[in-house]
Amino acid sequence: MERLEAKVVNSAKTRQPLYAPRKKIFPKRASGSFRRFKWLLMAITLGIYYLTPWLRWDRGPFAPDQAVLIDPANRRFYFFFIEIWPQEFYYVAGLLMMAGTGLFLITSTVGRAWCGYICPQTVWVDLFVVVERAIEGDRNARIKLDAGPWTVRKLVLRVSKHAIWLVIAAATGGAWILYFADAPTLISEVFTGTTAPVAYVTIAVLTATTYTFGGLMREQVCTYMCPWPRIQAAMLDENSLTVTYNDWRGEPRSRHAKKAHAVGQRLGDCVDCNACVAVCPMGIDIRDGQQLECITCALCIDTCDGVMDKLGKERGLISYATLFDYNANMMLATAGGSSSINPSLVRTAVGTFCDQVAYFHIRKIFRPRTYVYIGLWSMIGLGLLYSLLTRDRLELNVLHDRNPQFVTLSDGSIRNGYTVKLLNMIPEPRTIIVALQGLQGAEMSVVGSDLPADRFSSIAVEPDRLKILKIFVRQPAGEVRHVAQTFKFRVEDKANFESDEYTATFNAPEIAR
């Protein structure tokens, strides 16, 4: 096998100084099942991000038709058929709790799968590397171009690459602002220069950060800026899946297996081709063991499996494995820890792996810790779903006048004033019936209404709006029983079978009794 001259940039054995200049990494193109899976996830995640603002959802003539919209002007969040008001922010908090619990669940079972597959930093770096590889070529061509003198060809290639990176970065910033206003309208205003300055500032900031993080800093964001590599160690245990170099079958490694076998030397399966180092986007050597920089993208698995196929050996020299299985196999390969790694101890006389070799099984990740995370995640999700399905779309709030708390009218009756707030939380106009319950003999009158005083009144409320009413409640002097009497305001929408109640207090002077 040809040995690739790939130097380890982030070595687990020798750490670089914190303020050392960045050493460029030129990852080689990988192919295999994990790489195809990453392509699929990249297409899905980028498609969701860039296309979601353009999806339409018909909510009727009184609400926006953008499927996903954060509407700061009207203080609404729309997600398809769900509409969230500011006082319902606990739904967002619940989703964040589910996301955090889900991240703990994923990390404790399959390691840093978030980092390796769907983290925005990983996805955009992958996209930028695709552009770089398409323009400048694969690893060797990029290394040669970078080390060579500045020529017209190099200038054209570099300008082309960075121009496309900037276009992608600008599209990223532009897509973000489309979540906060009607996408077709806003994009037209952006290109005609008529939108608000904050939109251009947001685009500029996100363009700069996307270009810098995805094109220039790349792995440094994961290594130095992101806290998760340091937190994730607390999430892992001996039954967590991580990308592992199985040195119990790979060592001792050699590039000259035929010569070694000719003299009776026992060798492992690793041929020291450095392919795993060449494809690593983080610039590490997985053979050094678990490292903070490893994002478990599994590209080293793909390339090593390809090498094993060419050599006619079993795949899995580098694989997803648990520490428990790894330690068991190491004990087998070292005769219980009494000797160095002996490849013959894990194989039969015909060269196949012996029955004692431990392999991963899906049931190993299902342990009490996993069930706790799944249970907690499910409880939060079911709680949010139940609350969402049973929430009221009609709310009532009442505020009693503080000064004066009551007024004695010329006929001796007592009047109290209330500010009544009717909240219609659906995108349809409603006719709400406001009625009094209790408070014997009392009547109410709505300020601004020509209707005579009565125990109920019909109020028209606009869609998705708060209606504020000034209501006076009058009780004849002969009906007043206490200084403070409780009664209820009841609102009802007979068309939608929704109602709400609010317990209020009616104040009266001592003399009225």
Coordinates of C-alpha atoms in Angstrom, one line a residue:
M1 CA 0.0 0.0 0.0
E2 CA 1.2 3.5 -0.8
R3 CA 2.0 5.5 2.3
L4 CA 0.5 9.0 2.3
E5 CA 2.7 11.7 3.7
A6 CA 0.2 13.1 6.1
K7 CA 1.4 14.9 9.2
V8 CA -0.6 15.1 12.3
V9 CA -1.6 18.7 13.0
N10 CA -3.4 18.2 16.3
S11 CA -1.4 15.5 18.1
A12 CA -2.6 13.9 21.3
K13 CA 1.0 13.4 22.3
T14 CA 2.3 16.9 21.6
R15 CA -0.1 19.7 22.2
Q16 CA 0.5 23.0 20.3
P17 CA 0.9 26.2 22.2
L18 CA -2.5 27.9 22.6
Y19 CA -1.5 31.0 20.5
A20 CA 0.5 29.1 17.8
P21 CA -0.3 30.0 14.2
R22 CA -2.8 27.7 12.6
K23 CA -1.4 24.8 10.6
K24 CA -3.5 24.2 7.5
I25 CA -5.2 20.9 7.1
F26 CA -5.9 19.5 3.6
P27 CA -8.3 16.5 4.1
K28 CA -8.3 13.9 1.4
R29 CA -11.6 13.0 -0.2
A30 CA -13.1 9.9 1.5
S31 CA -15.7 7.5 0.1
G32 CA -17.8 4.9 1.9
S33 CA -21.0 4.4 3.8
F34 CA -20.3 7.1 6.5
R35 CA -19.3 9.6 3.8
R36 CA -22.5 9.0 1.9
F37 CA -24.5 9.3 5.1
K38 CA -22.8 12.6 5.8
W39 CA -23.6 13.8 2.2
L40 CA -27.3 12.9 2.8
L41 CA -27.4 14.7 6.2
M42 CA -25.7 17.8 4.7
A43 CA -28.2 18.0 1.9
I44 CA -31.1 17.6 4.3
T45 CA -29.9 20.1 6.9
L46 CA -28.9 22.7 4.3
G47 CA -32.1 22.2 2.4
I48 CA -34.1 22.7 5.6
Y49 CA -32.2 25.9 6.4
Y50 CA -32.3 27.5 3.0
L51 CA -35.8 26.4 1.8
T52 CA -37.9 26.5 5.0
P53 CA -38.7 30.3 4.8
W54 CA -40.1 29.8 1.3
L55 CA -42.7 27.2 2.4
R56 CA -46.3 28.4 2.5
W57 CA -49.1 27.5 4.9
D58 CA -52.6 28.8 4.5
R59 CA -53.9 30.3 7.8
G60 CA -56.7 32.3 6.3
P61 CA -56.9 35.9 5.3
F62 CA -56.0 37.3 8.7
A63 CA -52.6 35.7 9.3
P64 CA -49.3 35.4 7.4
D65 CA -49.0 32.4 5.1
Q66 CA -45.3 31.7 5.7
A67 CA -45.0 28.2 7.2
V68 CA -42.2 29.1 9.7
L69 CA -42.1 32.7 10.8
I70 CA -40.8 34.6 13.8
D71 CA -42.8 37.9 13.7
P72 CA -41.3 40.4 16.2
A73 CA -43.6 43.2 15.1
N74 CA -46.7 41.3 16.2
R75 CA -44.9 39.2 18.8
R76 CA -45.8 35.9 17.2
F77 CA -44.0 32.7 16.3
Y78 CA -45.7 30.6 13.6
F79 CA -44.7 27.0 12.9
F80 CA -47.1 25.5 10.3
F81 CA -50.4 25.0 12.2
I82 CA -48.9 26.1 15.6
E83 CA -49.0 29.8 16.7
I84 CA -47.0 30.8 19.8
W85 CA -47.7 34.0 21.7
P86 CA -45.2 35.7 24.0
Q87 CA -46.9 34.4 27.2
E88 CA -46.5 30.9 25.7
F89 CA -42.7 31.1 25.6
Y90 CA -42.6 28.0 27.9
Y91 CA -43.1 26.0 24.7
V92 CA -39.7 27.3 23.4
A93 CA -38.2 26.6 26.8
G94 CA -39.6 23.0 26.6
L95 CA -38.1 22.5 23.1
L96 CA -34.7 23.7 24.4
M97 CA -34.9 21.2 27.3
M98 CA -35.8 18.4 24.8
A99 CA -32.9 19.4 22.6
G100 CA -30.5 19.4 25.6
T101 CA -31.8 16.1 26.8
G102 CA -31.6 14.7 23.3
L103 CA -28.0 15.8 23.0
F104 CA -27.1 14.1 26.3
L105 CA -28.9 10.9 25.0
I106 CA -27.0 10.9 21.7
T107 CA -23.7 11.6 23.3
S108 CA -24.0 8.9 25.9
T109 CA -25.0 6.3 23.4
V110 CA -23.1 7.1 20.1
G111 CA -20.5 9.7 21.2
R112 CA -20.1 13.0 19.4
A113 CA -22.5 12.1 16.6
W114 CA -23.9 15.6 16.8
C115 CA -20.5 17.1 16.2
G116 CA -19.6 14.7 13.4
Y117 CA -22.8 14.8 11.4
I118 CA -25.2 17.7 11.9
C119 CA -23.5 20.4 13.9
P120 CA -23.7 23.6 11.8
Q121 CA -20.0 24.1 12.0
T122 CA -19.4 20.6 10.5
V123 CA -22.0 21.0 7.8
W124 CA -20.8 24.4 6.6
V125 CA -17.1 23.3 6.7
D126 CA -18.0 20.3 4.6
L127 CA -19.7 22.5 2.1
F128 CA -16.7 24.9 2.0
V129 CA -14.3 22.0 1.5
V130 CA -16.5 20.7 -1.4
V131 CA -16.1 24.0 -3.1
E132 CA -12.3 24.1 -2.3
R133 CA -11.9 20.5 -3.7
A134 CA -13.9 21.3 -6.8
I135 CA -11.8 24.3 -7.7
E136 CA -8.3 23.4 -6.4
G137 CA -8.3 19.6 -6.6
D138 CA -7.9 16.9 -4.0
R139 CA -5.4 16.8 -1.2
N140 CA -2.1 16.6 -3.0
A141 CA -3.1 19.2 -5.6
R142 CA -4.2 21.6 -2.8
I143 CA -0.9 21.1 -0.9
K144 CA 1.1 21.7 -4.0
L145 CA -0.9 24.8 -4.9
D146 CA -0.6 26.2 -1.3
A147 CA 3.2 25.7 -1.2
G148 CA 3.8 27.0 -4.8
P149 CA 4.6 30.6 -5.7
W150 CA 1.8 33.1 -6.6
T151 CA 1.0 32.7 -10.3
V152 CA -1.9 33.9 -12.4
R153 CA -3.5 30.4 -12.1
K154 CA -3.1 30.3 -8.3
L155 CA -4.6 33.8 -8.1
V156 CA -7.6 32.9 -10.2
L157 CA -8.2 29.7 -8.3
R158 CA -7.9 31.4 -4.9
V159 CA -10.1 34.3 -5.9
S160 CA -12.7 32.0 -7.4
K161 CA -12.8 29.9 -4.2
H162 CA -13.1 32.8 -1.8
A163 CA -15.7 34.4 -4.0
I164 CA -17.9 31.3 -3.9
W165 CA -17.3 31.1 -0.1
L166 CA -18.5 34.6 0.2
V167 CA -21.6 33.9 -1.8
I168 CA -22.4 30.9 0.4
A169 CA -21.8 33.0 3.5
A170 CA -24.0 35.8 2.2
A171 CA -26.8 33.3 1.3
T172 CA -26.5 32.0 4.9
G173 CA -27.0 35.4 6.4
G174 CA -29.7 36.2 3.9
A175 CA -31.6 33.0 4.6
W176 CA -31.5 33.8 8.4
I177 CA -33.4 37.1 8.1
L178 CA -36.1 35.5 6.0
Y179 CA -37.3 33.7 9.1
F180 CA -38.3 37.1 10.5
A181 CA -40.5 38.5 7.7
D182 CA -42.3 37.4 4.7
A183 CA -39.6 35.9 2.6
P184 CA -40.6 37.0 -1.0
T185 CA -41.3 40.5 0.2
L186 CA -38.1 40.8 2.3
I187 CA -35.8 39.5 -0.4
S188 CA -37.2 42.0 -2.8
E189 CA -36.6 44.8 -0.4
V190 CA -33.1 43.6 0.3
F191 CA -32.1 43.8 -3.4
T192 CA -33.9 47.1 -3.9
G193 CA -32.3 48.7 -0.8
T194 CA -35.6 49.5 0.9
T195 CA -35.5 47.2 3.9
A196 CA -34.5 48.1 7.4
P197 CA -30.8 48.7 8.2
V198 CA -30.9 45.9 10.8
A199 CA -31.4 43.4 8.0
Y200 CA -28.2 44.5 6.2
V201 CA -26.3 44.5 9.5
T202 CA -27.5 41.0 10.3
I203 CA -26.6 39.7 6.8
A204 CA -23.1 41.3 7.1
V205 CA -22.5 39.8 10.6
L206 CA -23.6 36.3 9.6
T207 CA -21.7 36.5 6.3
A208 CA -18.5 37.4 8.1
T209 CA -18.9 34.7 10.8
T210 CA -19.9 32.0 8.3
Y211 CA -16.9 32.9 6.0
T212 CA -14.5 33.0 8.9
F213 CA -15.7 29.9 10.8
G214 CA -16.4 27.7 7.7
G215 CA -13.6 28.8 5.4
L216 CA -10.7 30.1 7.5
M217 CA -10.9 28.7 11.1
R218 CA -12.5 25.4 10.5
E219 CA -11.3 22.8 13.0
Q220 CA -10.1 25.6 15.4
V221 CA -13.7 26.5 16.2
C222 CA -14.2 22.9 17.4
T223 CA -10.9 22.7 19.3
Y224 CA -10.7 26.1 20.9
M225 CA -14.1 27.8 20.8
C226 CA -16.7 25.1 21.3
P227 CA -17.2 23.9 24.9
W228 CA -18.8 20.6 23.9
P229 CA -15.5 18.6 23.4
R230 CA -14.7 19.3 27.1
I231 CA -18.2 18.6 28.4
Q232 CA -18.8 15.4 26.4
A233 CA -16.3 13.5 28.5
A234 CA -18.8 13.6 31.4
M235 CA -21.5 12.2 29.1
L236 CA -19.5 9.1 28.0
D237 CA -19.0 5.8 29.8
E238 CA -17.6 2.4 29.0
N239 CA -20.7 1.5 26.9
S240 CA -20.7 4.6 24.7
L241 CA -19.9 4.1 21.1
T242 CA -16.9 6.1 19.9
V243 CA -14.6 5.9 16.8
T244 CA -11.8 3.6 17.9
Y245 CA -8.6 2.3 16.5
N246 CA -8.5 -1.4 17.4
D247 CA -4.9 -1.7 18.1
W248 CA -5.5 -5.2 19.6
R249 CA -5.7 -6.3 16.0
G250 CA -3.7 -3.6 14.3
E251 CA -0.4 -3.7 16.2
P252 CA 2.4 -4.1 15.7
R253 CA 2.0 -2.1 12.5
S254 CA 4.4 -2.3 9.5
R255 CA 4.6 -1.2 5.9
H256 CA 6.5 -4.4 5.0
A257 CA 4.2 -7.2 6.0
K258 CA 5.6 -9.7 3.4
K259 CA 9.2 -9.3 4.6
A260 CA 8.1 -9.6 8.2
H261 CA 6.1 -12.7 7.6
A262 CA 9.0 -14.2 5.7
V263 CA 11.1 -14.0 8.8
G264 CA 8.3 -15.2 11.1
Q265 CA 7.5 -11.8 12.6
R266 CA 4.0 -11.4 13.9
L267 CA 2.3 -8.3 12.6
G268 CA -1.1 -6.6 13.1
D269 CA -3.4 -5.5 10.3
C270 CA -2.3 -1.9 10.2
V271 CA 0.1 -1.2 7.3
D272 CA 0.9 2.3 8.5
C273 CA -0.5 3.9 5.3
N274 CA -1.6 7.1 7.0
A275 CA -4.8 7.1 5.1
C276 CA -6.8 7.7 8.3
V277 CA -4.7 10.8 9.0
A278 CA -5.0 12.1 5.4
V279 CA -8.8 12.1 5.5
C280 CA -9.3 13.5 9.0
P281 CA -10.7 17.1 8.9
M282 CA -9.4 17.7 12.4
G283 CA -5.8 16.7 11.5
I284 CA -5.4 14.0 14.2
D285 CA -4.2 10.4 14.1
I286 CA -7.0 8.2 15.5
R287 CA -4.4 5.6 16.3
D288 CA -3.2 7.8 19.1
G289 CA -6.5 7.0 20.9
Q290 CA -9.4 9.1 22.0
Q291 CA -8.7 12.8 21.6
L292 CA -10.5 16.1 22.4
E293 CA -10.3 17.1 18.7
C294 CA -12.0 14.0 17.3
I295 CA -15.6 14.8 16.2
T296 CA -16.3 11.1 15.3
C297 CA -17.2 11.9 11.7
A298 CA -16.1 8.3 10.9
L299 CA -14.3 9.2 7.7
C300 CA -11.3 7.4 9.0
I301 CA -13.5 4.3 9.2
D302 CA -14.4 4.6 5.6
T303 CA -10.9 5.0 4.3
C304 CA -9.5 2.3 6.5
D305 CA -12.2 -0.1 5.4
G306 CA -11.2 0.6 1.8
V307 CA -7.6 -0.3 2.6
M308 CA -8.6 -3.5 4.4
D309 CA -10.7 -4.4 1.3
K310 CA -7.7 -4.0 -0.9
L311 CA -5.6 -6.2 1.4
G312 CA -8.2 -8.9 1.7
K313 CA -8.6 -8.4 5.4
E314 CA -11.7 -8.0 7.6
R315 CA -13.1 -4.5 7.9
G316 CA -13.2 -2.7 11.3
L317 CA -9.6 -2.0 12.1
I318 CA -11.0 1.4 12.8
S319 CA -14.6 1.2 13.9
Y320 CA -17.3 2.4 16.3
A321 CA -16.7 0.4 19.5
T322 CA -17.4 0.7 23.2
L323 CA -14.6 1.0 25.7
F324 CA -15.9 -2.2 27.4
D325 CA -15.5 -4.2 24.2
Y326 CA -12.1 -2.6 23.5
N327 CA -10.8 -3.5 26.9
A328 CA -12.0 -7.1 26.6
N329 CA -10.3 -7.5 23.3
M330 CA -7.1 -5.9 24.6
M331 CA -7.0 -8.4 27.5
L332 CA -7.4 -11.2 25.0
A333 CA -4.6 -9.8 22.7
T334 CA -2.2 -9.3 25.6
A335 CA -2.9 -12.6 27.4
G336 CA -4.6 -10.8 30.3
G337 CA -2.2 -7.9 30.2
S338 CA 0.9 -10.1 30.8
S339 CA 2.5 -9.3 27.4
S340 CA 2.5 -6.9 24.5
I341 CA -0.1 -7.1 21.8
N342 CA 0.1 -10.5 20.0
P343 CA -2.1 -10.6 16.9
S344 CA -2.1 -14.4 16.9
L345 CA -4.0 -14.5 20.2
V346 CA -7.1 -13.0 18.6
R347 CA -7.1 -15.3 15.5
T348 CA -7.6 -18.9 14.9
A349 CA -5.2 -21.1 13.0
V350 CA -7.0 -20.3 9.7
G351 CA -6.7 -16.6 10.2
T352 CA -10.2 -15.7 11.3
F353 CA -11.1 -14.0 14.5
C354 CA -11.6 -16.3 17.5
D355 CA -14.9 -16.7 19.2
Q356 CA -13.8 -14.7 22.3
V357 CA -13.4 -11.5 20.3
A358 CA -16.1 -9.0 21.5
Y359 CA -18.3 -7.3 19.0
F360 CA -20.7 -4.4 19.3
H361 CA -24.4 -5.2 19.6
I362 CA -27.1 -2.6 19.6
R363 CA -28.5 -3.9 22.9
K364 CA -25.3 -2.7 24.6
I365 CA -26.3 1.0 24.3
F366 CA -29.7 0.3 26.0
R367 CA -28.8 0.6 29.7
P368 CA -30.4 2.3 32.7
R369 CA -28.8 5.6 31.8
T370 CA -30.2 5.5 28.3
Y371 CA -33.7 4.7 29.5
V372 CA -33.5 7.6 32.0
Y373 CA -32.7 10.0 29.1
I374 CA -35.3 8.5 26.9
G375 CA -37.9 8.7 29.7
L376 CA -37.1 12.3 30.5
W377 CA -37.1 13.4 26.9
S378 CA -40.4 11.6 26.3
M379 CA -42.0 13.2 29.4
I380 CA -41.1 16.7 28.3
G381 CA -42.3 16.0 24.8
L382 CA -45.6 14.5 25.9
G383 CA -46.1 17.3 28.4
L384 CA -45.6 19.9 25.7
L385 CA -47.9 18.0 23.3
Y386 CA -50.7 17.7 25.9
S387 CA -50.4 21.4 26.7
L388 CA -50.5 22.3 23.0
L389 CA -53.5 20.2 22.3
T390 CA -55.5 21.3 25.3
R391 CA -54.6 25.0 25.4
D392 CA -57.3 27.7 25.3
R393 CA -57.3 30.1 22.4
L394 CA -59.5 32.6 24.3
E395 CA -58.2 34.3 27.4
L396 CA -59.7 36.8 29.8
N397 CA -57.9 39.2 32.2
V398 CA -59.5 41.8 34.4
L399 CA -58.0 44.7 36.3
H400 CA -60.1 46.5 38.9
D401 CA -59.8 50.4 39.0
R402 CA -57.6 51.4 41.9
N403 CA -58.8 55.0 42.2
P404 CA -61.6 55.3 43.0
Q405 CA -62.4 51.8 44.0
F406 CA -66.1 52.5 43.9
V407 CA -68.5 55.4 43.2
T408 CA -71.8 56.0 44.9
L409 CA -74.3 57.2 42.2
S410 CA -77.2 59.7 42.7
D411 CA -79.7 56.9 43.2
G412 CA -77.6 55.3 45.9
S413 CA -76.3 52.4 43.8
I414 CA -72.6 51.5 43.8
R415 CA -70.5 51.4 40.7
N416 CA -67.1 49.7 40.2
G417 CA -64.9 50.2 37.1
Y418 CA -62.9 47.4 35.5
T419 CA -60.4 47.1 32.6
V420 CA -61.3 43.9 30.8
K421 CA -58.9 42.4 28.3
L422 CA -60.1 39.8 25.8
L423 CA -57.4 37.9 24.0
N424 CA -58.4 36.2 20.7
M425 CA -55.6 33.9 19.9
I426 CA -56.8 32.5 16.6
P427 CA -56.5 34.2 13.1
E428 CA -60.3 34.6 12.8
P429 CA -62.7 37.3 13.9
R430 CA -64.9 36.4 16.9
T431 CA -68.0 37.5 18.6
I432 CA -67.4 37.1 22.4
I433 CA -70.2 37.2 24.9
V434 CA -69.1 38.9 28.2
A435 CA -71.4 38.1 31.1
L436 CA -71.7 38.5 34.8
Q437 CA -72.0 35.6 37.2
G438 CA -73.0 36.2 40.8
L439 CA -73.4 39.7 42.3
Q440 CA -77.1 39.8 42.7
G441 CA -79.0 42.5 40.9
A442 CA -75.8 43.9 39.2
E443 CA -75.6 45.1 35.7
M444 CA -72.7 46.1 33.5
S445 CA -72.3 48.7 30.8
V446 CA -69.5 48.8 28.2
V447 CA -67.9 52.2 27.6
G448 CA -68.4 53.2 24.0
S449 CA -71.3 50.9 23.4
D450 CA -74.8 52.1 22.8
L451 CA -76.4 49.1 24.3
P452 CA -78.3 49.5 27.6
A453 CA -76.8 48.1 30.8
D454 CA -77.4 44.4 31.2
R455 CA -75.8 41.3 32.6
F456 CA -74.2 40.3 29.4
S457 CA -72.9 42.0 26.2
S458 CA -71.7 40.8 22.8
I459 CA -68.2 42.1 21.8
A460 CA -66.6 41.8 18.3
V461 CA -62.9 40.9 18.6
E462 CA -60.5 41.1 15.7
P463 CA -58.4 38.1 14.7
D464 CA -55.2 37.6 16.6
R465 CA -55.7 40.7 18.7
L466 CA -56.2 41.9 22.2
K467 CA -59.4 43.8 22.8
I468 CA -59.4 46.2 25.8
L469 CA -62.8 47.2 27.3
K470 CA -63.7 49.6 30.0
I471 CA -66.7 48.1 31.8
F472 CA -68.7 49.6 34.7
V473 CA -70.6 47.2 37.0
R474 CA -73.5 48.8 39.0
Q475 CA -75.3 47.2 41.9
P476 CA -78.3 48.7 43.6
A477 CA -77.7 49.8 47.2
G478 CA -80.3 47.3 48.5
E479 CA -78.4 44.4 47.0
V480 CA -75.0 45.2 48.5
R481 CA -74.2 42.6 51.2
H482 CA -70.5 43.1 52.0
V483 CA -67.8 45.6 51.7
A484 CA -66.1 43.2 49.2
Q485 CA -68.1 40.8 47.2
T486 CA -66.7 38.3 44.7
F487 CA -68.2 37.5 41.3
K488 CA -67.1 36.3 37.9
F489 CA -66.7 37.7 34.5
R490 CA -67.3 34.9 32.0
V491 CA -66.5 35.2 28.3
E492 CA -67.7 32.7 25.8
D493 CA -67.4 32.0 22.1
K494 CA -70.4 29.9 21.2
A495 CA -69.2 29.2 17.7
N496 CA -65.9 27.6 18.8
F497 CA -67.2 26.3 22.2
E498 CA -64.5 28.1 24.1
S499 CA -64.9 30.0 27.3
D500 CA -62.9 31.5 30.2
E501 CA -63.7 33.0 33.6
Y502 CA -62.1 35.5 35.9
T503 CA -63.0 36.0 39.6
A504 CA -63.2 39.7 40.4
T505 CA -64.1 41.7 43.5
F506 CA -66.8 44.3 43.9
N507 CA -66.1 47.0 46.5
A508 CA -68.7 49.0 48.4
P509 CA -68.6 51.5 51.3
E510 CA -69.6 50.6 54.8
I511 CA -72.7 52.9 54.6
A512 CA -74.1 51.0 51.7
R513 CA -74.8 48.1 53.9

